[in-house]
mmCIF file of N, CA and C in Angstrom:
data_model
loop_
_atom_site.group_PDB
_atom_site.id
_atom_site.type_symbol
_atom_site.label_atom_id
_atom_site.label_comp_id
_atom_site.label_asym_id
_atom_site.label_seq_id
_atom_site.Cartn_x
_atom_site.Cartn_y
_atom_site.Cartn_z
ATOM 1 N N MET A 151 82.795 30.901 89.704
ATOM 2 C CA MET A 151 83.897 31.822 89.806
ATOM 3 C C MET A 151 84.990 31.426 88.817
ATOM 4 N N THR A 152 85.827 32.359 88.483
ATOM 5 C CA THR A 152 86.911 32.134 87.543
ATOM 6 C C THR A 152 88.241 32.523 88.177
ATOM 7 N N VAL A 153 89.277 32.414 87.398
ATOM 8 C CA VAL A 153 90.602 32.865 87.816
ATOM 9 C C VAL A 153 91.002 33.994 86.888
ATOM 10 N N GLU A 154 91.352 35.130 87.464
ATOM 11 C CA GLU A 154 91.835 36.260 86.683
ATOM 12 C C GLU A 154 93.345 36.306 86.799
ATOM 13 N N ILE A 155 94.001 36.572 85.676
ATOM 14 C CA ILE A 155 95.455 36.624 85.637
ATOM 15 C C ILE A 155 95.886 38.018 85.213
ATOM 16 N N THR A 156 96.782 38.603 86.008
ATOM 17 C CA THR A 156 97.368 39.898 85.671
ATOM 18 C C THR A 156 98.872 39.696 85.572
ATOM 19 N N MET A 157 99.441 40.103 84.441
ATOM 20 C CA MET A 157 100.875 39.938 84.234
ATOM 21 C C MET A 157 101.540 41.303 84.114
ATOM 22 N N ASN A 158 102.544 41.546 84.964
ATOM 23 C CA ASN A 158 103.339 42.770 84.937
ATOM 24 C C ASN A 158 104.797 42.375 85.028
ATOM 25 N N ASP A 159 105.556 42.614 83.983
ATOM 26 C CA ASP A 159 106.968 42.236 83.944
ATOM 27 C C ASP A 159 107.122 40.774 84.348
ATOM 28 N N ASN A 160 107.821 40.514 85.448
ATOM 29 C CA ASN A 160 108.037 39.137 85.899
ATOM 30 C C ASN A 160 107.034 38.710 86.966
ATOM 31 N N ASP A 161 106.137 39.628 87.345
ATOM 32 C CA ASP A 161 105.159 39.324 88.388
ATOM 33 C C ASP A 161 103.813 38.963 87.777
ATOM 34 N N ILE A 162 103.239 37.898 88.305
ATOM 35 C CA ILE A 162 101.932 37.436 87.852
ATOM 36 C C ILE A 162 101.048 37.322 89.076
ATOM 37 N N SER A 163 99.851 37.899 89.005
ATOM 38 C CA SER A 163 98.907 37.812 90.110
ATOM 39 C C SER A 163 97.705 36.982 89.676
ATOM 40 N N LEU A 164 97.304 36.065 90.542
ATOM 41 C CA LEU A 164 96.113 35.258 90.300
ATOM 42 C C LEU A 164 95.051 35.655 91.314
ATOM 43 N N VAL A 165 93.838 35.839 90.848
ATOM 44 C CA VAL A 165 92.723 36.225 91.719
ATOM 45 C C VAL A 165 91.541 35.321 91.407
ATOM 46 N N GLY A 166 90.913 34.797 92.442
ATOM 47 C CA GLY A 166 89.732 33.955 92.256
ATOM 48 C C GLY A 166 89.910 32.619 92.943
ATOM 49 N N GLU A 167 89.482 31.573 92.249
ATOM 50 C CA GLU A 167 89.553 30.221 92.792
ATOM 51 C C GLU A 167 90.349 29.323 91.857
ATOM 52 N N LEU A 168 91.209 28.513 92.436
ATOM 53 C CA LEU A 168 91.931 27.498 91.675
ATOM 54 C C LEU A 168 91.299 26.154 92.012
ATOM 55 N N THR A 169 90.292 25.801 91.247
ATOM 56 C CA THR A 169 89.555 24.564 91.494
ATOM 57 C C THR A 169 89.350 23.821 90.180
ATOM 58 N N GLN A 170 88.864 22.622 90.290
ATOM 59 C CA GLN A 170 88.598 21.804 89.112
ATOM 60 C C GLN A 170 87.669 22.544 88.146
ATOM 61 N N GLN A 171 86.738 23.328 88.674
ATOM 62 C CA GLN A 171 85.784 24.046 87.837
ATOM 63 C C GLN A 171 86.399 25.250 87.122
ATOM 64 N N THR A 172 87.481 25.818 87.676
ATOM 65 C CA THR A 172 88.023 27.041 87.089
ATOM 66 C C THR A 172 89.244 26.808 86.213
ATOM 67 N N ILE A 173 89.869 25.660 86.348
ATOM 68 C CA ILE A 173 91.051 25.378 85.525
ATOM 69 C C ILE A 173 90.570 24.797 84.205
ATOM 70 N N SER A 174 90.793 25.555 83.160
ATOM 71 C CA SER A 174 90.305 25.156 81.840
ATOM 72 C C SER A 174 91.447 25.110 80.843
ATOM 73 N N HIS A 175 91.147 24.645 79.669
ATOM 74 C CA HIS A 175 92.131 24.606 78.590
ATOM 75 C C HIS A 175 92.613 26.020 78.269
ATOM 76 N N ALA A 176 91.716 26.990 78.325
ATOM 77 C CA ALA A 176 92.085 28.387 78.045
ATOM 78 C C ALA A 176 93.096 28.884 79.078
ATOM 79 N N LEU A 177 92.909 28.515 80.327
ATOM 80 C CA LEU A 177 93.840 28.908 81.381
ATOM 81 C C LEU A 177 95.200 28.250 81.159
ATOM 82 N N GLU A 178 95.190 27.005 80.734
ATOM 83 C CA GLU A 178 96.438 26.302 80.424
ATOM 84 C C GLU A 178 97.195 27.020 79.315
ATOM 85 N N LYS A 179 96.473 27.454 78.282
ATOM 86 C CA LYS A 179 97.112 28.154 77.163
ATOM 87 C C LYS A 179 97.728 29.477 77.629
ATOM 88 N N LYS A 180 96.994 30.198 78.460
ATOM 89 C CA LYS A 180 97.482 31.491 78.939
ATOM 90 C C LYS A 180 98.713 31.318 79.823
ATOM 91 N N ALA A 181 98.774 30.231 80.562
ATOM 92 C CA ALA A 181 99.902 29.980 81.462
ATOM 93 C C ALA A 181 101.203 29.822 80.698
ATOM 94 N N LYS A 182 101.145 29.378 79.465
ATOM 95 C CA LYS A 182 102.368 29.216 78.673
ATOM 96 C C LYS A 182 103.082 30.550 78.475
ATOM 97 N N ALA A 183 102.347 31.641 78.492
ATOM 98 C CA ALA A 183 102.949 32.969 78.344
ATOM 99 C C ALA A 183 103.759 33.357 79.576
ATOM 100 N N PHE A 184 103.530 32.697 80.702
ATOM 101 C CA PHE A 184 104.263 32.997 81.927
ATOM 102 C C PHE A 184 105.767 32.843 81.722
ATOM 103 N N PHE A 185 106.150 31.907 80.897
ATOM 104 C CA PHE A 185 107.543 31.487 80.831
ATOM 105 C C PHE A 185 108.330 32.146 79.716
ATOM 106 N N GLN A 186 107.833 33.263 79.224
ATOM 107 C CA GLN A 186 108.598 34.045 78.262
ATOM 108 C C GLN A 186 109.726 34.787 78.965
ATOM 109 N N LYS A 187 109.608 34.956 80.258
ATOM 110 C CA LYS A 187 110.652 35.579 81.087
ATOM 111 C C LYS A 187 111.464 34.460 81.735
ATOM 112 N N LYS A 188 112.628 34.799 82.250
ATOM 113 C CA LYS A 188 113.477 33.787 82.883
ATOM 114 C C LYS A 188 113.225 33.649 84.380
ATOM 115 N N ASN A 189 112.631 34.665 84.995
ATOM 116 C CA ASN A 189 112.300 34.623 86.418
ATOM 117 C C ASN A 189 110.854 35.061 86.576
ATOM 118 N N VAL A 190 110.061 34.211 87.197
ATOM 119 C CA VAL A 190 108.642 34.494 87.350
ATOM 120 C C VAL A 190 108.258 34.362 88.826
ATOM 121 N N VAL A 191 107.504 35.340 89.318
ATOM 122 C CA VAL A 191 106.957 35.277 90.671
ATOM 123 C C VAL A 191 105.437 35.323 90.541
ATOM 124 N N ILE A 192 104.788 34.321 91.114
ATOM 125 C CA ILE A 192 103.326 34.240 91.046
ATOM 126 C C ILE A 192 102.755 34.573 92.416
ATOM 127 N N ASN A 193 101.984 35.658 92.458
ATOM 128 C CA ASN A 193 101.367 36.142 93.685
ATOM 129 C C ASN A 193 100.001 35.468 93.825
ATOM 130 N N LEU A 194 99.836 34.721 94.900
ATOM 131 C CA LEU A 194 98.591 33.990 95.133
ATOM 132 C C LEU A 194 97.712 34.646 96.199
ATOM 133 N N ALA A 195 97.993 35.905 96.537
ATOM 134 C CA ALA A 195 97.228 36.590 97.589
ATOM 135 C C ALA A 195 95.739 36.662 97.263
ATOM 136 N N GLY A 196 95.399 36.720 95.980
ATOM 137 C CA GLY A 196 93.999 36.847 95.579
ATOM 138 C C GLY A 196 93.255 35.532 95.440
ATOM 139 N N ILE A 197 93.906 34.421 95.736
ATOM 140 C CA ILE A 197 93.242 33.121 95.627
ATOM 141 C C ILE A 197 92.422 32.869 96.887
ATOM 142 N N LYS A 198 91.141 32.700 96.687
ATOM 143 C CA LYS A 198 90.228 32.532 97.822
ATOM 144 C C LYS A 198 89.920 31.081 98.132
ATOM 145 N N LYS A 199 90.101 30.198 97.139
ATOM 146 C CA LYS A 199 89.798 28.780 97.328
ATOM 147 C C LYS A 199 90.712 27.980 96.423
ATOM 148 N N VAL A 200 91.173 26.828 96.926
ATOM 149 C CA VAL A 200 92.015 25.947 96.128
ATOM 150 C C VAL A 200 91.666 24.504 96.468
ATOM 151 N N ASP A 201 91.674 23.649 95.456
ATOM 152 C CA ASP A 201 91.470 22.223 95.692
ATOM 153 C C ASP A 201 92.645 21.461 95.085
ATOM 154 N N THR A 202 92.559 20.151 95.070
ATOM 155 C CA THR A 202 93.686 19.361 94.574
ATOM 156 C C THR A 202 93.966 19.628 93.096
ATOM 157 N N ALA A 203 92.954 19.943 92.320
ATOM 158 C CA ALA A 203 93.175 20.280 90.907
ATOM 159 C C ALA A 203 93.961 21.581 90.794
ATOM 160 N N GLY A 204 93.663 22.535 91.641
ATOM 161 C CA GLY A 204 94.400 23.798 91.653
ATOM 162 C C GLY A 204 95.839 23.590 92.066
ATOM 163 N N LEU A 205 96.050 22.752 93.069
ATOM 164 C CA LEU A 205 97.407 22.432 93.507
ATOM 165 C C LEU A 205 98.161 21.730 92.382
ATOM 166 N N ALA A 206 97.516 20.798 91.713
ATOM 167 C CA ALA A 206 98.150 20.092 90.592
ATOM 168 C C ALA A 206 98.522 21.069 89.489
ATOM 169 N N TRP A 207 97.675 22.057 89.235
ATOM 170 C CA TRP A 207 97.964 23.057 88.206
ATOM 171 C C TRP A 207 99.202 23.873 88.577
ATOM 172 N N LEU A 208 99.314 24.242 89.841
ATOM 173 C CA LEU A 208 100.496 24.986 90.294
ATOM 174 C C LEU A 208 101.757 24.144 90.133
ATOM 175 N N LEU A 209 101.660 22.861 90.438
ATOM 176 C CA LEU A 209 102.805 21.969 90.253
ATOM 177 C C LEU A 209 103.156 21.810 88.776
ATOM 178 N N THR A 210 102.146 21.850 87.922
ATOM 179 C CA THR A 210 102.386 21.821 86.474
ATOM 180 C C THR A 210 103.159 23.061 86.053
ATOM 181 N N LEU A 211 102.840 24.204 86.649
ATOM 182 C CA LEU A 211 103.581 25.434 86.346
ATOM 183 C C LEU A 211 105.051 25.287 86.725
ATOM 184 N N VAL A 212 105.308 24.641 87.849
ATOM 185 C CA VAL A 212 106.697 24.413 88.279
ATOM 186 C C VAL A 212 107.412 23.547 87.252
ATOM 187 N N GLU A 213 106.736 22.515 86.780
ATOM 188 C CA GLU A 213 107.329 21.631 85.770
ATOM 189 C C GLU A 213 107.578 22.378 84.459
ATOM 190 N N LEU A 214 106.600 23.167 84.020
ATOM 191 C CA LEU A 214 106.759 23.940 82.786
ATOM 192 C C LEU A 214 107.896 24.944 82.905
ATOM 193 N N ALA A 215 108.040 25.537 84.063
ATOM 194 C CA ALA A 215 109.137 26.481 84.279
ATOM 195 C C ALA A 215 110.473 25.770 84.111
ATOM 196 N N SER A 216 110.572 24.598 84.679
ATOM 197 C CA SER A 216 111.809 23.826 84.574
ATOM 198 C C SER A 216 112.114 23.472 83.124
ATOM 199 N N ILE A 217 111.120 23.059 82.395
ATOM 200 C CA ILE A 217 111.292 22.709 80.977
ATOM 201 C C ILE A 217 111.752 23.919 80.177
ATOM 202 N N ASN A 218 111.257 25.095 80.547
ATOM 203 C CA ASN A 218 111.580 26.327 79.836
ATOM 204 C C ASN A 218 112.771 27.070 80.442
ATOM 205 N N THR A 219 113.542 26.393 81.272
ATOM 206 C CA THR A 219 114.693 26.973 81.977
ATOM 207 C C THR A 219 114.368 28.334 82.595
ATOM 208 N N CYS A 220 113.295 28.343 83.319
ATOM 209 C CA CYS A 220 112.790 29.542 83.982
ATOM 210 C C CYS A 220 112.719 29.251 85.479
ATOM 211 N N THR A 221 113.072 30.218 86.303
ATOM 212 C CA THR A 221 112.882 30.038 87.734
ATOM 213 C C THR A 221 111.509 30.583 88.099
ATOM 214 N N ILE A 222 110.857 29.892 89.009
ATOM 215 C CA ILE A 222 109.500 30.269 89.409
ATOM 216 C C ILE A 222 109.422 30.284 90.927
ATOM 217 N N GLY A 223 108.644 31.206 91.448
ATOM 218 C CA GLY A 223 108.404 31.281 92.877
ATOM 219 C C GLY A 223 106.971 31.695 93.129
ATOM 220 N N PHE A 224 106.459 31.323 94.265
ATOM 221 C CA PHE A 224 105.091 31.670 94.647
ATOM 222 C C PHE A 224 105.138 32.516 95.909
ATOM 223 N N THR A 225 104.301 33.534 95.971
ATOM 224 C CA THR A 225 104.184 34.349 97.173
ATOM 225 C C THR A 225 102.752 34.305 97.673
ATOM 226 N N HIS A 226 102.587 34.572 98.936
ATOM 227 C CA HIS A 226 101.285 34.663 99.590
ATOM 228 C C HIS A 226 100.456 33.378 99.438
ATOM 229 N N LEU A 227 101.094 32.243 99.711
ATOM 230 C CA LEU A 227 100.365 30.976 99.712
ATOM 231 C C LEU A 227 99.443 30.966 100.925
ATOM 232 N N SER A 228 98.187 30.700 100.687
ATOM 233 C CA SER A 228 97.224 30.678 101.791
ATOM 234 C C SER A 228 97.500 29.489 102.704
ATOM 235 N N GLU A 229 96.989 29.578 103.908
ATOM 236 C CA GLU A 229 97.125 28.471 104.845
ATOM 237 C C GLU A 229 96.455 27.225 104.284
ATOM 238 N N GLU A 230 95.320 27.421 103.607
ATOM 239 C CA GLU A 230 94.604 26.300 102.990
ATOM 240 C C GLU A 230 95.489 25.588 101.968
ATOM 241 N N LEU A 231 96.166 26.363 101.121
ATOM 242 C CA LEU A 231 97.038 25.787 100.104
ATOM 243 C C LEU A 231 98.240 25.100 100.739
ATOM 244 N N GLN A 232 98.836 25.727 101.732
ATOM 245 C CA GLN A 232 99.985 25.126 102.414
ATOM 246 C C GLN A 232 99.607 23.805 103.082
ATOM 247 N N ASN A 233 98.441 23.785 103.724
ATOM 248 C CA ASN A 233 97.978 22.558 104.374
ATOM 249 C C ASN A 233 97.699 21.458 103.360
ATOM 250 N N LEU A 234 97.094 21.815 102.242
ATOM 251 C CA LEU A 234 96.804 20.845 101.190
ATOM 252 C C LEU A 234 98.099 20.275 100.622
ATOM 253 N N ALA A 235 99.079 21.133 100.413
ATOM 254 C CA ALA A 235 100.376 20.688 99.888
ATOM 255 C C ALA A 235 101.072 19.755 100.886
ATOM 256 N N LYS A 236 100.982 20.070 102.166
ATOM 257 C CA LYS A 236 101.587 19.210 103.187
ATOM 258 C C LYS A 236 100.863 17.876 103.271
ATOM 259 N N LEU A 237 99.547 17.928 103.236
ATOM 260 C CA LEU A 237 98.732 16.721 103.325
ATOM 261 C C LEU A 237 99.027 15.764 102.176
ATOM 262 N N THR A 238 99.301 16.310 100.999
ATOM 263 C CA THR A 238 99.579 15.482 99.826
ATOM 264 C C THR A 238 101.077 15.270 99.616
ATOM 265 N N ALA A 239 101.883 15.743 100.558
ATOM 266 C CA ALA A 239 103.346 15.567 100.555
ATOM 267 C C ALA A 239 104.030 16.159 99.321
ATOM 268 N N VAL A 240 103.525 17.309 98.858
ATOM 269 C CA VAL A 240 104.162 17.975 97.717
ATOM 270 C C VAL A 240 104.615 19.383 98.083
ATOM 271 N N ASP A 241 104.574 19.724 99.354
ATOM 272 C CA ASP A 241 104.921 21.088 99.771
ATOM 273 C C ASP A 241 106.351 21.462 99.394
ATOM 274 N N ALA A 242 107.247 20.502 99.341
ATOM 275 C CA ALA A 242 108.642 20.808 98.969
ATOM 276 C C ALA A 242 108.780 21.216 97.509
ATOM 277 N N PHE A 243 107.768 20.936 96.706
ATOM 278 C CA PHE A 243 107.832 21.242 95.272
ATOM 279 C C PHE A 243 107.264 22.626 94.928
ATOM 280 N N LEU A 244 106.733 23.337 95.920
ATOM 281 C CA LEU A 244 106.190 24.675 95.689
ATOM 282 C C LEU A 244 107.204 25.712 96.169
ATOM 283 N N PRO A 245 108.029 26.213 95.275
ATOM 284 C CA PRO A 245 109.044 27.184 95.687
ATOM 285 C C PRO A 245 108.426 28.508 96.107
ATOM 286 N N SER A 246 108.909 29.022 97.222
ATOM 287 C CA SER A 246 108.381 30.321 97.668
ATOM 288 C C SER A 246 109.520 31.277 97.904
#
């Protein structure tokens, strides 16, 4: 499975799986386009599976947003993602 990205104005939707197998260099390159706007909302409703690599990638987006003086927020975090973030003690770093 892959991750599909749809960008509309300041809203970005991710669909698929955020796992070690789906996060690639190409996905990293595409993510840089997220921060051309000053406010970004990432909709995670379409994410069906996430692992620690996917969580790390989301945290990287938060860091990149900060570097680019962009505000970022996430919507529709799955229970799986919320539990993983709590388990790894990084839930406070995922703005919603």
